[in-house]
Amino acid sequence: MEKYLPVTMARHAYIIEDSIVDPQNRTMTTLTWNISHARMMSVEERCEYRINPDNTSWTEINREAWISSNLYGLSRAIQEFGLARFKTSVAKTMKGFEYVLAKMQGKMEASCFYYAVK
């Protein structure tokens, strides 16, 4: 699918993120959605970060995403393309998280994050 898109469209997208911090419950929720290419495909993501109940030194992430397209005849292909790109982005995001935390802490435990893509 990517080979049929203009180069700039396939590689760049502008997004908006809204972050909600709840210090009382010690959670942070991020809501993210695309503003570019929205007529072709809409991607919305919700992440909730909280302390893992079994190990309070771990952070647990619950990540959900909704990908939709209304382009007649291409919606399924576009949604599959969007899901594949989303999964790749999540993997890169987690590597970035781990890198930053390792730099901040001087080391990194192997299993400090639990996450799943729904």
Short mmCIF file of N, CA and C in Angstrom, two decimals:
data_model
loop_
_atom_site.label_atom_id
_atom_site.label_comp_id
_atom_site.label_asym_id
_atom_site.label_seq_id
_atom_site.Cartn_x
_atom_site.Cartn_y
_atom_site.Cartn_z
N MET A 1 0.82 -1.19 0.00
CA MET A 1 0.00 0.00 0.00
C MET A 1 0.86 1.26 0.00
N GLU A 2 1.96 1.23 0.75
CA GLU A 2 2.81 2.41 0.91
C GLU A 2 3.40 2.87 -0.42
N LYS A 3 3.68 1.94 -1.33
CA LYS A 3 4.30 2.33 -2.60
C LYS A 3 3.36 3.14 -3.48
N TYR A 4 2.07 3.13 -3.20
CA TYR A 4 1.10 3.90 -3.99
C TYR A 4 0.85 5.30 -3.43
N LEU A 5 1.38 5.58 -2.26
CA LEU A 5 1.17 6.88 -1.63
C LEU A 5 2.31 7.83 -1.98
N PRO A 6 2.04 9.13 -2.04
CA PRO A 6 3.14 10.09 -2.23
C PRO A 6 4.16 9.93 -1.10
N VAL A 7 5.43 10.14 -1.42
CA VAL A 7 6.51 9.90 -0.45
C VAL A 7 6.27 10.65 0.86
N THR A 8 5.90 11.92 0.79
CA THR A 8 5.71 12.68 2.04
C THR A 8 4.51 12.17 2.83
N MET A 9 3.51 11.68 2.16
CA MET A 9 2.33 11.17 2.86
C MET A 9 2.66 9.88 3.61
N ALA A 10 3.46 9.03 3.00
CA ALA A 10 3.78 7.75 3.61
C ALA A 10 4.72 7.89 4.80
N ARG A 11 5.49 8.97 4.87
CA ARG A 11 6.51 9.09 5.91
C ARG A 11 6.20 10.11 7.00
N HIS A 12 5.27 11.01 6.77
CA HIS A 12 5.02 12.07 7.73
C HIS A 12 3.54 12.18 8.06
N ALA A 13 3.28 12.41 9.32
CA ALA A 13 1.90 12.65 9.76
C ALA A 13 1.96 13.56 10.98
N TYR A 14 1.07 14.52 11.02
CA TYR A 14 0.97 15.41 12.17
C TYR A 14 -0.13 14.89 13.08
N ILE A 15 0.17 14.94 14.38
CA ILE A 15 -0.78 14.42 15.37
C ILE A 15 -0.99 15.44 16.47
N ILE A 16 -2.04 15.22 17.24
CA ILE A 16 -2.30 15.99 18.45
C ILE A 16 -2.36 14.99 19.60
N GLU A 17 -1.75 15.37 20.72
CA GLU A 17 -1.80 14.52 21.90
C GLU A 17 -2.33 15.33 23.07
N ASP A 18 -3.23 14.74 23.78
CA ASP A 18 -3.79 15.33 24.99
C ASP A 18 -3.39 14.42 26.15
N SER A 19 -2.69 14.96 27.13
CA SER A 19 -2.23 14.16 28.27
C SER A 19 -2.98 14.58 29.53
N ILE A 20 -3.45 13.60 30.26
CA ILE A 20 -4.19 13.84 31.50
C ILE A 20 -3.43 13.15 32.63
N VAL A 21 -2.97 13.92 33.59
CA VAL A 21 -2.23 13.38 34.72
C VAL A 21 -3.15 13.39 35.94
N ASP A 22 -3.27 12.24 36.58
CA ASP A 22 -4.09 12.11 37.79
C ASP A 22 -3.15 11.77 38.95
N PRO A 23 -2.65 12.79 39.66
CA PRO A 23 -1.69 12.52 40.73
C PRO A 23 -2.28 11.73 41.90
N GLN A 24 -3.57 11.87 42.12
CA GLN A 24 -4.20 11.16 43.23
C GLN A 24 -4.19 9.65 42.99
N ASN A 25 -4.54 9.23 41.77
CA ASN A 25 -4.54 7.80 41.43
C ASN A 25 -3.22 7.34 40.82
N ARG A 26 -2.28 8.27 40.66
CA ARG A 26 -0.96 7.99 40.11
C ARG A 26 -1.05 7.34 38.73
N THR A 27 -1.85 7.97 37.86
CA THR A 27 -1.98 7.50 36.48
C THR A 27 -1.78 8.68 35.53
N MET A 28 -1.44 8.34 34.30
CA MET A 28 -1.39 9.32 33.23
C MET A 28 -2.06 8.69 32.01
N THR A 29 -2.94 9.43 31.38
CA THR A 29 -3.63 8.95 30.19
C THR A 29 -3.30 9.88 29.04
N THR A 30 -2.91 9.30 27.90
CA THR A 30 -2.67 10.10 26.71
C THR A 30 -3.69 9.72 25.64
N LEU A 31 -4.22 10.72 24.98
CA LEU A 31 -5.13 10.54 23.86
C LEU A 31 -4.46 11.18 22.66
N THR A 32 -4.28 10.42 21.59
CA THR A 32 -3.56 10.90 20.42
C THR A 32 -4.38 10.62 19.18
N TRP A 33 -4.38 11.57 18.25
CA TRP A 33 -5.08 11.36 16.98
C TRP A 33 -4.38 12.15 15.88
N ASN A 34 -4.54 11.66 14.65
CA ASN A 34 -3.89 12.32 13.52
C ASN A 34 -4.74 13.48 13.01
N ILE A 35 -4.04 14.52 12.55
CA ILE A 35 -4.73 15.63 11.90
C ILE A 35 -4.37 15.71 10.42
N SER A 36 -3.27 15.08 10.04
CA SER A 36 -2.94 15.03 8.61
C SER A 36 -3.46 13.71 8.04
N HIS A 37 -3.83 13.74 6.80
CA HIS A 37 -4.35 12.57 6.08
C HIS A 37 -5.63 12.02 6.71
N ALA A 38 -6.32 12.82 7.49
CA ALA A 38 -7.50 12.35 8.23
C ALA A 38 -8.66 11.99 7.30
N ARG A 39 -8.70 12.56 6.12
CA ARG A 39 -9.77 12.18 5.18
C ARG A 39 -9.55 10.78 4.64
N MET A 40 -8.28 10.36 4.58
CA MET A 40 -7.98 9.03 4.09
C MET A 40 -8.07 7.98 5.20
N MET A 41 -7.49 8.34 6.36
CA MET A 41 -7.44 7.38 7.45
C MET A 41 -7.43 8.13 8.78
N SER A 42 -8.20 7.65 9.72
CA SER A 42 -8.24 8.22 11.06
C SER A 42 -7.62 7.22 12.03
N VAL A 43 -6.65 7.69 12.81
CA VAL A 43 -6.00 6.85 13.81
C VAL A 43 -6.15 7.54 15.16
N GLU A 44 -6.72 6.84 16.12
CA GLU A 44 -6.87 7.35 17.48
C GLU A 44 -6.23 6.34 18.42
N GLU A 45 -5.51 6.86 19.41
CA GLU A 45 -4.83 6.00 20.36
C GLU A 45 -5.10 6.50 21.77
N ARG A 46 -5.27 5.56 22.68
CA ARG A 46 -5.44 5.88 24.10
C ARG A 46 -4.47 5.01 24.88
N CYS A 47 -3.62 5.66 25.69
CA CYS A 47 -2.67 4.93 26.53
C CYS A 47 -2.91 5.33 27.98
N GLU A 48 -2.94 4.33 28.83
CA GLU A 48 -3.05 4.60 30.26
C GLU A 48 -1.82 4.02 30.95
N TYR A 49 -1.08 4.88 31.63
CA TYR A 49 0.12 4.49 32.35
C TYR A 49 -0.22 4.45 33.83
N ARG A 50 0.12 3.34 34.47
CA ARG A 50 -0.15 3.22 35.91
C ARG A 50 0.92 2.33 36.53
N ILE A 51 0.98 2.35 37.84
CA ILE A 51 1.92 1.50 38.57
C ILE A 51 1.42 0.07 38.51
N ASN A 52 2.33 -0.85 38.24
CA ASN A 52 1.97 -2.26 38.21
C ASN A 52 1.62 -2.71 39.63
N PRO A 53 0.44 -3.32 39.82
CA PRO A 53 0.02 -3.71 41.18
C PRO A 53 0.89 -4.80 41.80
N ASP A 54 1.55 -5.61 40.99
CA ASP A 54 2.39 -6.70 41.52
C ASP A 54 3.81 -6.25 41.84
N ASN A 55 4.27 -5.20 41.15
CA ASN A 55 5.63 -4.70 41.38
C ASN A 55 5.58 -3.18 41.21
N THR A 56 5.61 -2.46 42.30
CA THR A 56 5.42 -1.01 42.26
C THR A 56 6.58 -0.26 41.61
N SER A 57 7.67 -0.94 41.30
CA SER A 57 8.77 -0.27 40.58
C SER A 57 8.59 -0.39 39.06
N TRP A 58 7.55 -1.08 38.63
CA TRP A 58 7.26 -1.21 37.19
C TRP A 58 6.12 -0.29 36.79
N THR A 59 6.14 0.10 35.53
CA THR A 59 5.05 0.88 34.95
C THR A 59 4.28 -0.01 33.98
N GLU A 60 2.98 0.01 34.10
CA GLU A 60 2.11 -0.79 33.23
C GLU A 60 1.45 0.15 32.22
N ILE A 61 1.40 -0.26 30.97
CA ILE A 61 0.78 0.56 29.93
C ILE A 61 -0.35 -0.23 29.29
N ASN A 62 -1.53 0.35 29.26
CA ASN A 62 -2.66 -0.22 28.53
C ASN A 62 -2.85 0.66 27.30
N ARG A 63 -2.62 0.10 26.12
CA ARG A 63 -2.67 0.86 24.88
C ARG A 63 -3.80 0.32 24.01
N GLU A 64 -4.65 1.23 23.54
CA GLU A 64 -5.74 0.87 22.63
C GLU A 64 -5.67 1.80 21.43
N ALA A 65 -6.04 1.28 20.26
CA ALA A 65 -6.02 2.10 19.05
C ALA A 65 -7.23 1.77 18.19
N TRP A 66 -7.71 2.80 17.50
CA TRP A 66 -8.82 2.64 16.56
C TRP A 66 -8.37 3.23 15.23
N ILE A 67 -8.45 2.43 14.19
CA ILE A 67 -8.03 2.85 12.85
C ILE A 67 -9.22 2.69 11.93
N SER A 68 -9.57 3.77 11.23
CA SER A 68 -10.73 3.69 10.34
C SER A 68 -10.46 4.46 9.05
N SER A 69 -11.18 4.07 8.02
CA SER A 69 -11.11 4.74 6.73
C SER A 69 -12.47 4.63 6.06
N ASN A 70 -12.86 5.68 5.39
CA ASN A 70 -14.14 5.68 4.69
C ASN A 70 -13.98 5.73 3.18
N LEU A 71 -12.77 5.46 2.68
CA LEU A 71 -12.55 5.49 1.24
C LEU A 71 -13.17 4.26 0.60
N TYR A 72 -14.15 4.48 -0.22
CA TYR A 72 -14.89 3.39 -0.85
C TYR A 72 -13.94 2.49 -1.64
N GLY A 73 -14.02 1.20 -1.37
CA GLY A 73 -13.22 0.22 -2.08
C GLY A 73 -11.82 0.02 -1.55
N LEU A 74 -11.33 0.95 -0.76
CA LEU A 74 -9.96 0.85 -0.24
C LEU A 74 -9.89 0.84 1.28
N SER A 75 -11.02 0.95 1.94
CA SER A 75 -11.00 1.12 3.40
C SER A 75 -10.31 -0.02 4.12
N ARG A 76 -10.57 -1.25 3.72
CA ARG A 76 -9.95 -2.39 4.40
C ARG A 76 -8.43 -2.38 4.21
N ALA A 77 -7.98 -2.15 2.99
CA ALA A 77 -6.54 -2.11 2.71
C ALA A 77 -5.87 -0.97 3.48
N ILE A 78 -6.52 0.17 3.54
CA ILE A 78 -5.96 1.31 4.27
C ILE A 78 -5.92 1.02 5.76
N GLN A 79 -6.94 0.40 6.30
CA GLN A 79 -6.95 0.05 7.73
C GLN A 79 -5.84 -0.96 8.05
N GLU A 80 -5.63 -1.94 7.18
CA GLU A 80 -4.56 -2.91 7.41
C GLU A 80 -3.19 -2.24 7.34
N PHE A 81 -3.04 -1.33 6.37
CA PHE A 81 -1.80 -0.56 6.27
C PHE A 81 -1.58 0.25 7.55
N GLY A 82 -2.63 0.93 8.01
CA GLY A 82 -2.53 1.73 9.22
C GLY A 82 -2.19 0.90 10.45
N LEU A 83 -2.77 -0.28 10.55
CA LEU A 83 -2.48 -1.16 11.69
C LEU A 83 -1.02 -1.62 11.66
N ALA A 84 -0.53 -1.98 10.48
CA ALA A 84 0.87 -2.41 10.37
C ALA A 84 1.82 -1.27 10.76
N ARG A 85 1.54 -0.06 10.29
CA ARG A 85 2.37 1.09 10.64
C ARG A 85 2.28 1.40 12.13
N PHE A 86 1.09 1.26 12.69
CA PHE A 86 0.90 1.52 14.11
C PHE A 86 1.73 0.55 14.95
N LYS A 87 1.69 -0.73 14.60
CA LYS A 87 2.46 -1.72 15.35
C LYS A 87 3.96 -1.42 15.29
N THR A 88 4.44 -1.01 14.12
CA THR A 88 5.85 -0.64 13.97
C THR A 88 6.17 0.57 14.84
N SER A 89 5.28 1.54 14.85
CA SER A 89 5.49 2.75 15.65
C SER A 89 5.51 2.44 17.14
N VAL A 90 4.65 1.53 17.58
CA VAL A 90 4.61 1.16 19.00
C VAL A 90 5.94 0.52 19.41
N ALA A 91 6.46 -0.34 18.57
CA ALA A 91 7.75 -0.98 18.88
C ALA A 91 8.86 0.07 18.99
N LYS A 92 8.87 1.03 18.08
CA LYS A 92 9.88 2.10 18.13
C LYS A 92 9.69 2.98 19.36
N THR A 93 8.44 3.25 19.70
CA THR A 93 8.15 4.06 20.89
C THR A 93 8.68 3.38 22.14
N MET A 94 8.45 2.09 22.27
CA MET A 94 8.91 1.37 23.45
C MET A 94 10.43 1.33 23.52
N LYS A 95 11.10 1.18 22.39
CA LYS A 95 12.56 1.22 22.39
C LYS A 95 13.06 2.59 22.83
N GLY A 96 12.38 3.64 22.37
CA GLY A 96 12.74 4.99 22.78
C GLY A 96 12.54 5.21 24.26
N PHE A 97 11.42 4.73 24.78
CA PHE A 97 11.14 4.80 26.22
C PHE A 97 12.26 4.12 27.01
N GLU A 98 12.59 2.91 26.61
CA GLU A 98 13.61 2.15 27.32
C GLU A 98 14.97 2.85 27.26
N TYR A 99 15.29 3.44 26.12
CA TYR A 99 16.56 4.15 25.97
C TYR A 99 16.62 5.35 26.92
N VAL A 100 15.56 6.15 26.93
CA VAL A 100 15.53 7.34 27.79
C VAL A 100 15.59 6.94 29.26
N LEU A 101 14.83 5.94 29.65
CA LEU A 101 14.85 5.50 31.05
C LEU A 101 16.21 4.94 31.43
N ALA A 102 16.84 4.21 30.52
CA ALA A 102 18.17 3.67 30.81
C ALA A 102 19.17 4.81 31.02
N LYS A 103 19.07 5.84 30.21
CA LYS A 103 19.96 6.99 30.37
C LYS A 103 19.68 7.71 31.70
N MET A 104 18.42 7.83 32.06
CA MET A 104 18.06 8.51 33.30
C MET A 104 18.49 7.71 34.53
N GLN A 105 18.36 6.40 34.47
CA GLN A 105 18.64 5.55 35.63
C GLN A 105 20.05 4.98 35.62
N GLY A 106 20.74 5.10 34.50
CA GLY A 106 22.08 4.56 34.41
C GLY A 106 22.10 3.09 34.05
N LYS A 107 20.97 2.44 34.09
CA LYS A 107 20.85 1.04 33.71
C LYS A 107 19.39 0.75 33.43
N MET A 108 19.10 -0.44 32.95
CA MET A 108 17.72 -0.76 32.60
C MET A 108 17.43 -2.20 32.97
N GLU A 109 16.36 -2.42 33.71
CA GLU A 109 15.92 -3.77 33.99
C GLU A 109 15.26 -4.33 32.75
N ALA A 110 15.41 -5.62 32.53
CA ALA A 110 14.92 -6.24 31.31
C ALA A 110 13.41 -6.15 31.15
N SER A 111 12.65 -6.25 32.22
CA SER A 111 11.19 -6.33 32.10
C SER A 111 10.50 -5.23 32.89
N CYS A 112 10.80 -3.99 32.58
CA CYS A 112 10.17 -2.92 33.36
C CYS A 112 8.86 -2.45 32.75
N PHE A 113 8.53 -2.88 31.53
CA PHE A 113 7.29 -2.46 30.88
C PHE A 113 6.45 -3.66 30.52
N TYR A 114 5.16 -3.54 30.76
CA TYR A 114 4.18 -4.48 30.23
C TYR A 114 3.28 -3.68 29.30
N TYR A 115 3.09 -4.15 28.08
CA TYR A 115 2.18 -3.44 27.19
C TYR A 115 1.58 -4.41 26.20
N ALA A 116 0.45 -4.03 25.67
CA ALA A 116 -0.23 -4.84 24.66
C ALA A 116 -0.96 -3.91 23.72
N VAL A 117 -1.04 -4.31 22.47
CA VAL A 117 -1.80 -3.56 21.48
C VAL A 117 -3.10 -4.29 21.27
N LYS A 118 -4.22 -3.57 21.47
CA LYS A 118 -5.54 -4.18 21.30
C LYS A 118 -6.10 -3.77 19.96
#
